[in-house]
CSV table of C-alpha atoms in Angstrom, one decimal:
chain,number,residue,atom,x,y,z
A,241,UNK,CA,0.0,0.0,0.0
A,242,UNK,CA,1.4,3.4,-0.9
A,243,UNK,CA,-0.2,6.7,0.2
A,244,UNK,CA,2.7,9.0,-0.5
A,245,UNK,CA,1.0,10.7,-3.5
A,246,UNK,CA,-2.2,11.1,-1.6
A,247,UNK,CA,-0.7,12.8,1.5
A,248,UNK,CA,1.9,14.8,-0.4
A,249,UNK,CA,-0.5,16.2,-3.0
A,250,UNK,CA,-2.8,17.4,-0.2
A,251,UNK,CA,0.0,19.3,1.4
A,252,UNK,CA,0.8,21.1,-1.9
A,253,UNK,CA,-2.7,22.7,-2.1
A,254,UNK,CA,-2.8,26.5,-2.2
A,255,UNK,CA,-4.5,27.6,1.1
A,256,UNK,CA,-5.9,31.0,2.1
A,257,UNK,CA,-4.9,32.6,5.4
A,258,UNK,CA,-7.6,33.3,8.1
A,259,UNK,CA,-7.5,34.5,11.7
A,260,UNK,CA,-7.5,31.6,14.2
A,261,UNK,CA,-6.6,31.1,17.9
A,262,UNK,CA,-4.9,28.2,19.6
A,263,UNK,CA,-6.4,25.6,21.9
A,264,UNK,CA,-4.5,23.2,24.1
A,265,UNK,CA,-6.8,20.4,25.4
A,266,UNK,CA,-5.5,17.1,26.7
A,267,UNK,CA,-5.0,14.4,24.0
A,268,UNK,CA,-4.4,10.7,24.6
A,269,UNK,CA,-3.8,7.7,22.4
A,270,UNK,CA,-6.7,5.2,22.4
A,271,UNK,CA,-5.4,2.5,20.0
A,272,UNK,CA,-2.7,2.3,17.3
A,273,UNK,CA,-3.3,0.0,14.4
A,274,UNK,CA,-0.7,-2.3,12.8
A,275,UNK,CA,1.6,-0.8,10.1
A,276,UNK,CA,0.2,-0.1,6.7
A,277,UNK,CA,-3.3,0.5,8.1
A,278,UNK,CA,-4.7,3.8,6.7
A,279,UNK,CA,-7.4,4.8,9.2
A,280,UNK,CA,-10.1,6.7,7.4
A,281,UNK,CA,-13.4,7.2,9.2
A,282,UNK,CA,-15.3,6.7,12.5
A,283,UNK,CA,-18.8,6.3,13.9
A,284,UNK,CA,-19.9,5.9,17.5
A,285,UNK,CA,-22.3,3.2,18.7
A,286,UNK,CA,-25.0,3.8,21.3
A,287,UNK,CA,-22.9,1.7,23.7
A,288,UNK,CA,-20.0,4.1,23.2
A,289,UNK,CA,-17.8,1.7,21.2
A,290,UNK,CA,-16.0,3.2,18.2
A,291,UNK,CA,-16.5,1.8,14.7
A,292,UNK,CA,-13.4,2.5,12.6
A,293,UNK,CA,-12.9,2.0,8.8
A,294,UNK,CA,-9.7,1.4,7.0
A,295,UNK,CA,-9.7,1.0,3.2
A,296,UNK,CA,-6.4,-0.9,3.5
A,297,UNK,CA,-8.2,-4.0,4.8
A,298,UNK,CA,-11.5,-5.7,4.1
A,299,UNK,CA,-12.7,-5.3,7.7
A,300,UNK,CA,-14.7,-3.0,10.0
A,301,UNK,CA,-13.1,-2.6,13.4
A,302,UNK,CA,-14.7,-2.0,16.8
A,303,UNK,CA,-12.8,-0.3,19.7
A,304,UNK,CA,-14.0,0.1,23.3
A,305,UNK,CA,-12.4,3.3,24.3
A,306,UNK,CA,-13.1,2.8,28.0
A,307,UNK,CA,-11.5,-0.6,28.2
A,308,UNK,CA,-8.3,-0.7,30.4
A,309,UNK,CA,-6.3,-1.6,27.3
A,310,UNK,CA,-8.4,-0.9,24.3
A,311,UNK,CA,-8.0,-3.2,21.3
A,312,UNK,CA,-9.5,-3.4,17.8
A,313,UNK,CA,-11.8,-6.3,17.2
A,314,UNK,CA,-13.1,-7.3,13.7
A,315,UNK,CA,-16.8,-7.2,13.6
A,316,UNK,CA,-17.4,-7.5,9.8
A,317,UNK,CA,-15.4,-8.9,6.9
A,318,UNK,CA,-16.1,-7.6,3.5
A,319,UNK,CA,-15.1,-9.3,0.2
A,320,UNK,CA,-11.3,-9.7,-0.2
A,321,UNK,CA,-9.6,-6.9,-2.0
A,322,UNK,CA,-12.1,-4.3,-0.9
A,323,UNK,CA,-11.9,-1.9,2.0
A,324,UNK,CA,-14.5,0.3,3.8
A,325,UNK,CA,-14.2,4.1,3.5
A,326,UNK,CA,-17.3,6.1,4.6
A,327,UNK,CA,-19.7,5.2,7.5
A,328,UNK,CA,-22.7,6.7,9.1
A,329,UNK,CA,-25.5,5.7,11.5
A,330,UNK,CA,-28.9,5.7,9.8
A,331,UNK,CA,-30.9,4.6,12.7
A,332,UNK,CA,-30.0,3.2,16.2
A,333,UNK,CA,-27.2,0.7,15.8
A,334,UNK,CA,-27.7,0.5,12.0
A,335,UNK,CA,-24.8,1.7,10.0
A,336,UNK,CA,-24.4,2.4,6.3
A,337,UNK,CA,-20.9,1.7,4.9
A,338,UNK,CA,-19.3,2.1,1.5
A,339,UNK,CA,-16.5,-0.2,0.4
A,340,UNK,CA,-14.4,-0.2,-2.8
A,341,UNK,CA,-11.3,-1.5,-4.5
A,342,UNK,CA,-9.0,1.5,-3.8
A,343,UNK,CA,-6.1,3.0,-5.6
A,344,UNK,CA,-4.5,5.1,-2.9
A,345,UNK,CA,-2.2,7.1,-5.2
A,346,UNK,CA,-5.2,8.6,-6.9
A,347,UNK,CA,-7.6,8.4,-4.0
A,348,UNK,CA,-10.1,6.6,-6.2
A,349,UNK,CA,-11.9,3.3,-6.4
A,350,UNK,CA,-12.1,1.1,-9.4
A,351,UNK,CA,-15.2,2.0,-11.4
A,352,UNK,CA,-18.1,-0.3,-10.5
A,353,UNK,CA,-16.5,-1.4,-7.2
A,354,UNK,CA,-18.2,1.0,-4.8
A,355,UNK,CA,-20.7,-1.1,-2.8
A,356,UNK,CA,-23.2,0.2,-0.1
A,357,UNK,CA,-23.8,-2.0,2.9
A,358,UNK,CA,-26.4,-1.8,5.7
A,359,UNK,CA,-25.1,-3.3,9.0
A,360,UNK,CA,-27.4,-3.8,12.0
A,361,UNK,CA,-25.5,-4.6,15.2
A,362,UNK,CA,-26.9,-6.4,18.3
A,363,UNK,CA,-28.3,-4.5,21.3
A,364,UNK,CA,-29.7,-5.7,24.6
A,365,UNK,CA,-33.2,-5.4,23.2
A,366,UNK,CA,-32.4,-6.9,19.8
A,367,UNK,CA,-29.6,-9.5,20.0
A,368,UNK,CA,-29.5,-10.4,16.3
A,369,UNK,CA,-27.1,-8.8,13.8
A,370,UNK,CA,-27.3,-8.6,10.1
A,371,UNK,CA,-25.5,-7.2,7.0
A,372,UNK,CA,-27.1,-6.5,3.7
A,373,UNK,CA,-25.7,-5.5,0.3
A,374,UNK,CA,-27.8,-2.4,-0.6
A,375,UNK,CA,-26.5,-1.5,-4.0
A,376,UNK,CA,-23.4,-0.9,-6.1
A,377,UNK,CA,-22.7,2.6,-7.3
A,378,UNK,CA,-21.8,2.1,-11.0
A,379,UNK,CA,-20.9,5.6,-12.1
A,380,UNK,CA,-18.7,7.0,-9.3
A,381,UNK,CA,-15.1,6.4,-8.3
A,382,UNK,CA,-15.3,7.8,-4.8
A,383,UNK,CA,-18.2,8.1,-2.3
A,384,UNK,CA,-16.5,9.8,0.7
A,385,UNK,CA,-18.6,11.2,3.5
A,386,UNK,CA,-22.0,9.7,4.3
A,387,UNK,CA,-25.0,11.2,6.2
A,388,UNK,CA,-28.7,10.3,6.7
A,389,UNK,CA,-31.4,12.7,5.6
A,390,UNK,CA,-33.0,14.1,8.7
A,391,UNK,CA,-36.5,12.7,9.1
A,392,UNK,CA,-35.9,10.1,6.3
A,393,UNK,CA,-33.2,7.8,7.7
A,394,UNK,CA,-33.6,5.4,4.8
A,395,UNK,CA,-32.2,8.1,2.5
A,396,UNK,CA,-28.4,8.4,2.7
A,397,UNK,CA,-26.4,11.3,1.2
A,398,UNK,CA,-22.9,10.5,-0.1
A,399,UNK,CA,-20.2,12.9,-1.1
A,400,UNK,CA,-18.6,12.3,-4.5
A,401,UNK,CA,-15.2,14.0,-4.1
A,402,UNK,CA,-14.3,13.7,-7.7
A,403,UNK,CA,-17.5,14.9,-9.4
A,404,UNK,CA,-18.4,17.6,-6.8
A,405,UNK,CA,-21.8,16.1,-6.3
A,406,UNK,CA,-24.0,14.6,-3.6
A,407,UNK,CA,-25.6,11.2,-4.2
A,408,UNK,CA,-28.9,10.1,-2.6
A,409,UNK,CA,-29.1,6.4,-1.8
A,410,UNK,CA,-32.4,4.8,-0.9
A,411,UNK,CA,-31.6,1.9,1.3
A,412,UNK,CA,-35.2,0.5,1.0
A,413,UNK,CA,-35.4,0.5,-2.8
A,414,UNK,CA,-31.6,0.1,-3.5
A,415,UNK,CA,-31.8,3.0,-5.9
A,416,UNK,CA,-29.5,6.0,-6.1
A,417,UNK,CA,-28.9,9.2,-8.1
A,418,UNK,CA,-27.1,12.5,-7.9
A,419,UNK,CA,-29.5,14.7,-5.9
A,420,UNK,CA,-27.5,18.0,-6.3
A,421,UNK,CA,-24.1,19.4,-7.1
A,422,UNK,CA,-22.4,22.8,-6.8
A,423,UNK,CA,-19.2,24.5,-7.8
A,424,UNK,CA,-18.2,24.8,-4.2
A,425,UNK,CA,-18.1,21.0,-4.0
A,426,UNK,CA,-15.6,20.5,-6.9
A,427,UNK,CA,-11.9,19.6,-6.6
A,428,UNK,CA,-9.3,21.8,-8.1
A,429,UNK,CA,-6.5,21.4,-10.7
A,430,UNK,CA,-4.0,20.8,-7.9
A,431,UNK,CA,-6.0,18.8,-5.3
A,432,UNK,CA,-8.4,16.0,-6.3
A,433,UNK,CA,-10.6,15.7,-3.1
A,434,UNK,CA,-13.5,18.1,-3.4
A,435,UNK,CA,-16.4,17.7,-1.1
A,436,UNK,CA,-15.2,15.4,1.6
A,437,UNK,CA,-16.8,15.0,5.0
A,438,UNK,CA,-20.6,15.6,5.3
A,439,UNK,CA,-23.0,15.7,8.3
A,440,UNK,CA,-26.6,16.5,8.5
A,441,UNK,CA,-28.5,18.4,11.3
A,442,UNK,CA,-31.8,20.2,11.5
A,443,UNK,CA,-32.4,20.7,7.8
A,444,UNK,CA,-28.8,21.4,6.8
A,445,UNK,CA,-26.1,19.5,5.1
A,446,UNK,CA,-22.7,20.5,6.5
A,447,UNK,CA,-19.6,19.7,4.4
A,448,UNK,CA,-15.9,20.2,4.0
A,449,UNK,CA,-14.1,20.7,0.7
A,450,UNK,CA,-10.5,19.7,1.1
A,451,UNK,CA,-9.3,21.0,-2.3
A,452,UNK,CA,-11.0,24.4,-2.0
A,453,UNK,CA,-10.3,24.7,1.8
A,454,UNK,CA,-13.8,25.5,2.9
A,455,UNK,CA,-16.3,24.4,5.6
A,456,UNK,CA,-19.9,25.2,4.6
A,457,UNK,CA,-23.5,24.1,4.7
A,458,UNK,CA,-26.5,24.0,2.4
A,459,UNK,CA,-30.2,23.7,3.3
A,460,UNK,CA,-32.0,20.5,2.4
A,461,UNK,CA,-35.5,19.1,2.7
A,462,UNK,CA,-36.8,15.8,3.9
A,463,UNK,CA,-35.9,14.2,0.6
A,464,UNK,CA,-32.3,15.4,0.7
A,465,UNK,CA,-32.9,17.9,-2.0
A,466,UNK,CA,-31.1,21.3,-2.0
A,467,UNK,CA,-33.5,24.1,-1.1
A,468,UNK,CA,-31.1,27.1,-1.1
A,469,UNK,CA,-27.7,28.4,-1.8
A,470,UNK,CA,-24.5,27.0,-0.3
A,471,UNK,CA,-23.1,29.0,2.6
A,472,UNK,CA,-19.3,29.2,3.3
A,473,UNK,CA,-18.9,29.2,7.1
A,474,UNK,CA,-15.0,29.3,7.2
A,475,UNK,CA,-11.9,29.2,5.1
A,476,UNK,CA,-9.1,26.9,6.1
A,477,UNK,CA,-6.2,28.4,8.1
A,478,UNK,CA,-2.9,28.7,6.2
A,479,UNK,CA,-0.8,25.5,6.0
A,480,UNK,CA,-3.7,23.2,7.0
A,481,UNK,CA,-6.0,20.8,5.0
A,482,UNK,CA,-9.6,20.3,6.2
A,483,UNK,CA,-10.7,16.6,6.1
A,484,UNK,CA,-13.8,15.1,7.8
A,485,UNK,CA,-15.4,16.5,10.9
A,486,UNK,CA,-17.8,16.3,13.9
A,487,UNK,CA,-20.7,18.6,14.7
A,488,UNK,CA,-21.5,19.8,18.2
A,489,UNK,CA,-24.0,22.5,19.1
A,490,UNK,CA,-23.7,24.0,15.7
A,491,UNK,CA,-19.9,24.1,15.8
A,492,UNK,CA,-17.6,22.1,13.5
A,493,UNK,CA,-14.6,20.2,14.8
A,494,UNK,CA,-12.6,19.4,11.7
A,495,UNK,CA,-9.9,16.8,11.5
A,496,UNK,CA,-7.1,18.5,9.6
A,497,UNK,CA,-3.8,17.7,8.0
A,498,UNK,CA,-1.0,17.6,8.9
A,499,UNK,CA,-1.4,17.8,12.8
A,500,UNK,CA,-4.6,19.7,13.6
A,501,UNK,CA,-8.2,19.7,14.7
A,502,UNK,CA,-9.9,23.0,13.9
A,503,UNK,CA,-12.9,24.2,15.8
A,504,UNK,CA,-15.2,26.4,13.7
A,505,UNK,CA,-17.6,28.4,15.9
A,506,UNK,CA,-21.1,29.5,14.8
A,507,UNK,CA,-19.7,33.0,14.0
A,508,UNK,CA,-17.1,31.5,11.7
A,509,UNK,CA,-14.1,32.2,14.0
A,510,UNK,CA,-11.7,29.3,14.4
A,511,UNK,CA,-9.5,27.8,17.1
A,512,UNK,CA,-6.8,25.3,16.3
A,513,UNK,CA,-5.6,22.3,18.3
A,514,UNK,CA,-2.1,21.3,17.1
A,515,UNK,CA,-0.1,18.3,18.3
A,516,UNK,CA,2.7,16.9,16.2
A,517,UNK,CA,3.0,13.7,18.4
A,518,UNK,CA,-0.6,12.5,18.6
A,519,UNK,CA,-2.4,14.2,15.7
A,520,UNK,CA,-0.9,12.5,12.6
A,521,UNK,CA,-2.8,13.4,9.4
A,522,UNK,CA,-6.2,13.4,11.2
A,523,UNK,CA,-8.9,12.0,8.9
A,524,UNK,CA,-12.2,12.2,10.8
A,525,UNK,CA,-13.8,12.9,14.2
A,526,UNK,CA,-16.8,12.1,16.3
A,527,UNK,CA,-17.9,12.9,19.8
A,528,UNK,CA,-18.3,10.1,22.2
A,529,UNK,CA,-21.7,8.8,23.5
A,530,UNK,CA,-23.0,7.4,26.8
A,531,UNK,CA,-22.0,9.9,29.5
A,532,UNK,CA,-21.4,13.6,30.0
A,533,UNK,CA,-17.7,13.0,30.0
A,534,UNK,CA,-17.8,11.0,26.8
A,535,UNK,CA,-20.0,13.6,25.1
A,536,UNK,CA,-17.1,16.1,25.7
A,537,UNK,CA,-14.5,13.7,24.3
A,538,UNK,CA,-13.7,14.1,20.6
A,539,UNK,CA,-12.4,10.9,19.1
A,540,UNK,CA,-10.1,11.5,16.1
A,541,UNK,CA,-8.8,9.0,13.6
A,542,UNK,CA,-5.3,9.4,12.3
A,543,UNK,CA,-4.2,8.3,8.8
A,544,UNK,CA,-0.6,8.1,10.0
A,545,UNK,CA,2.8,8.9,8.6
A,546,UNK,CA,5.3,7.1,6.3
A,547,UNK,CA,8.4,5.6,7.7
A,548,UNK,CA,10.3,4.5,4.6
A,549,UNK,CA,7.8,2.5,2.5
A,550,UNK,CA,5.6,1.7,5.5
A,551,UNK,CA,2.6,3.7,6.8
A,552,UNK,CA,2.8,3.9,10.6
A,553,UNK,CA,0.8,5.3,13.5
A,554,UNK,CA,-2.7,4.9,12.0
A,555,UNK,CA,-4.6,5.3,15.2
A,556,UNK,CA,-7.5,6.7,17.2
A,557,UNK,CA,-6.9,9.4,19.8
A,558,UNK,CA,-9.1,11.1,22.3
A,559,UNK,CA,-9.2,14.9,22.7
A,560,UNK,CA,-10.6,15.8,26.1
A,561,UNK,CA,-12.5,19.1,25.7
């Protein structure tokens, strides 16, 4: 596996300068994955366990962050040669996941390999688990971030980082289509990841565009259709690349390359957490669940660094806010 081109090309993007302040919360390592494991995305179960995707391997991992010595257990195995990228919770303990056959140098999947899965995990009240192949996206090479449509959890929105478009996937009918696109979702001539992370809340789709260096939102209806203009909420601070993010009380907490988490407040001002030891190409973030303390803990996935030809320190860390 080689991610040098992916990580290096992102750092070469032309980034605007904006005012930002510094934050210094405590950060601790939760779990470090084996070498050559590129850690991409995260979701949090109702029991507080972390679900972690890596397109390097055909597995979905679960990590109990409160265990005395957290470990990563495999809870799903996908077809050999594929790997999971995006993940979102559509309803309690049901998660939608996209897998593909990935070329890391181009950050693209083989055409026709993107597959959408619906995974239902056991709970005390429902002890059975299941996984279902929903559909294959035939005409895209990357579905990146995923998010359910508020009020219509069977409708899932997916970010096509190459086409600058948002797909709508109906998990009941297994149909899909591009529901809207926008110039602010497109990649650029020098960076090929346009719209990246997406989250939905209260009639809005929030998004990052890694190539254009923006965090924004667009109003949507109960069918996931765009109902107004895209709003830019912030421009990326100089020397940083926005990736995926978490939402909390209307604020964005953006996992950012090479060593940052960026807080974007509701007024557009930004504060930056920097840690060159524990934040190593952060790729995604989600707040914990289950207790007041966990709800103030931001779990961040790290893509890792190269040591020679090996990718090391793909991990999950906890930022105590």
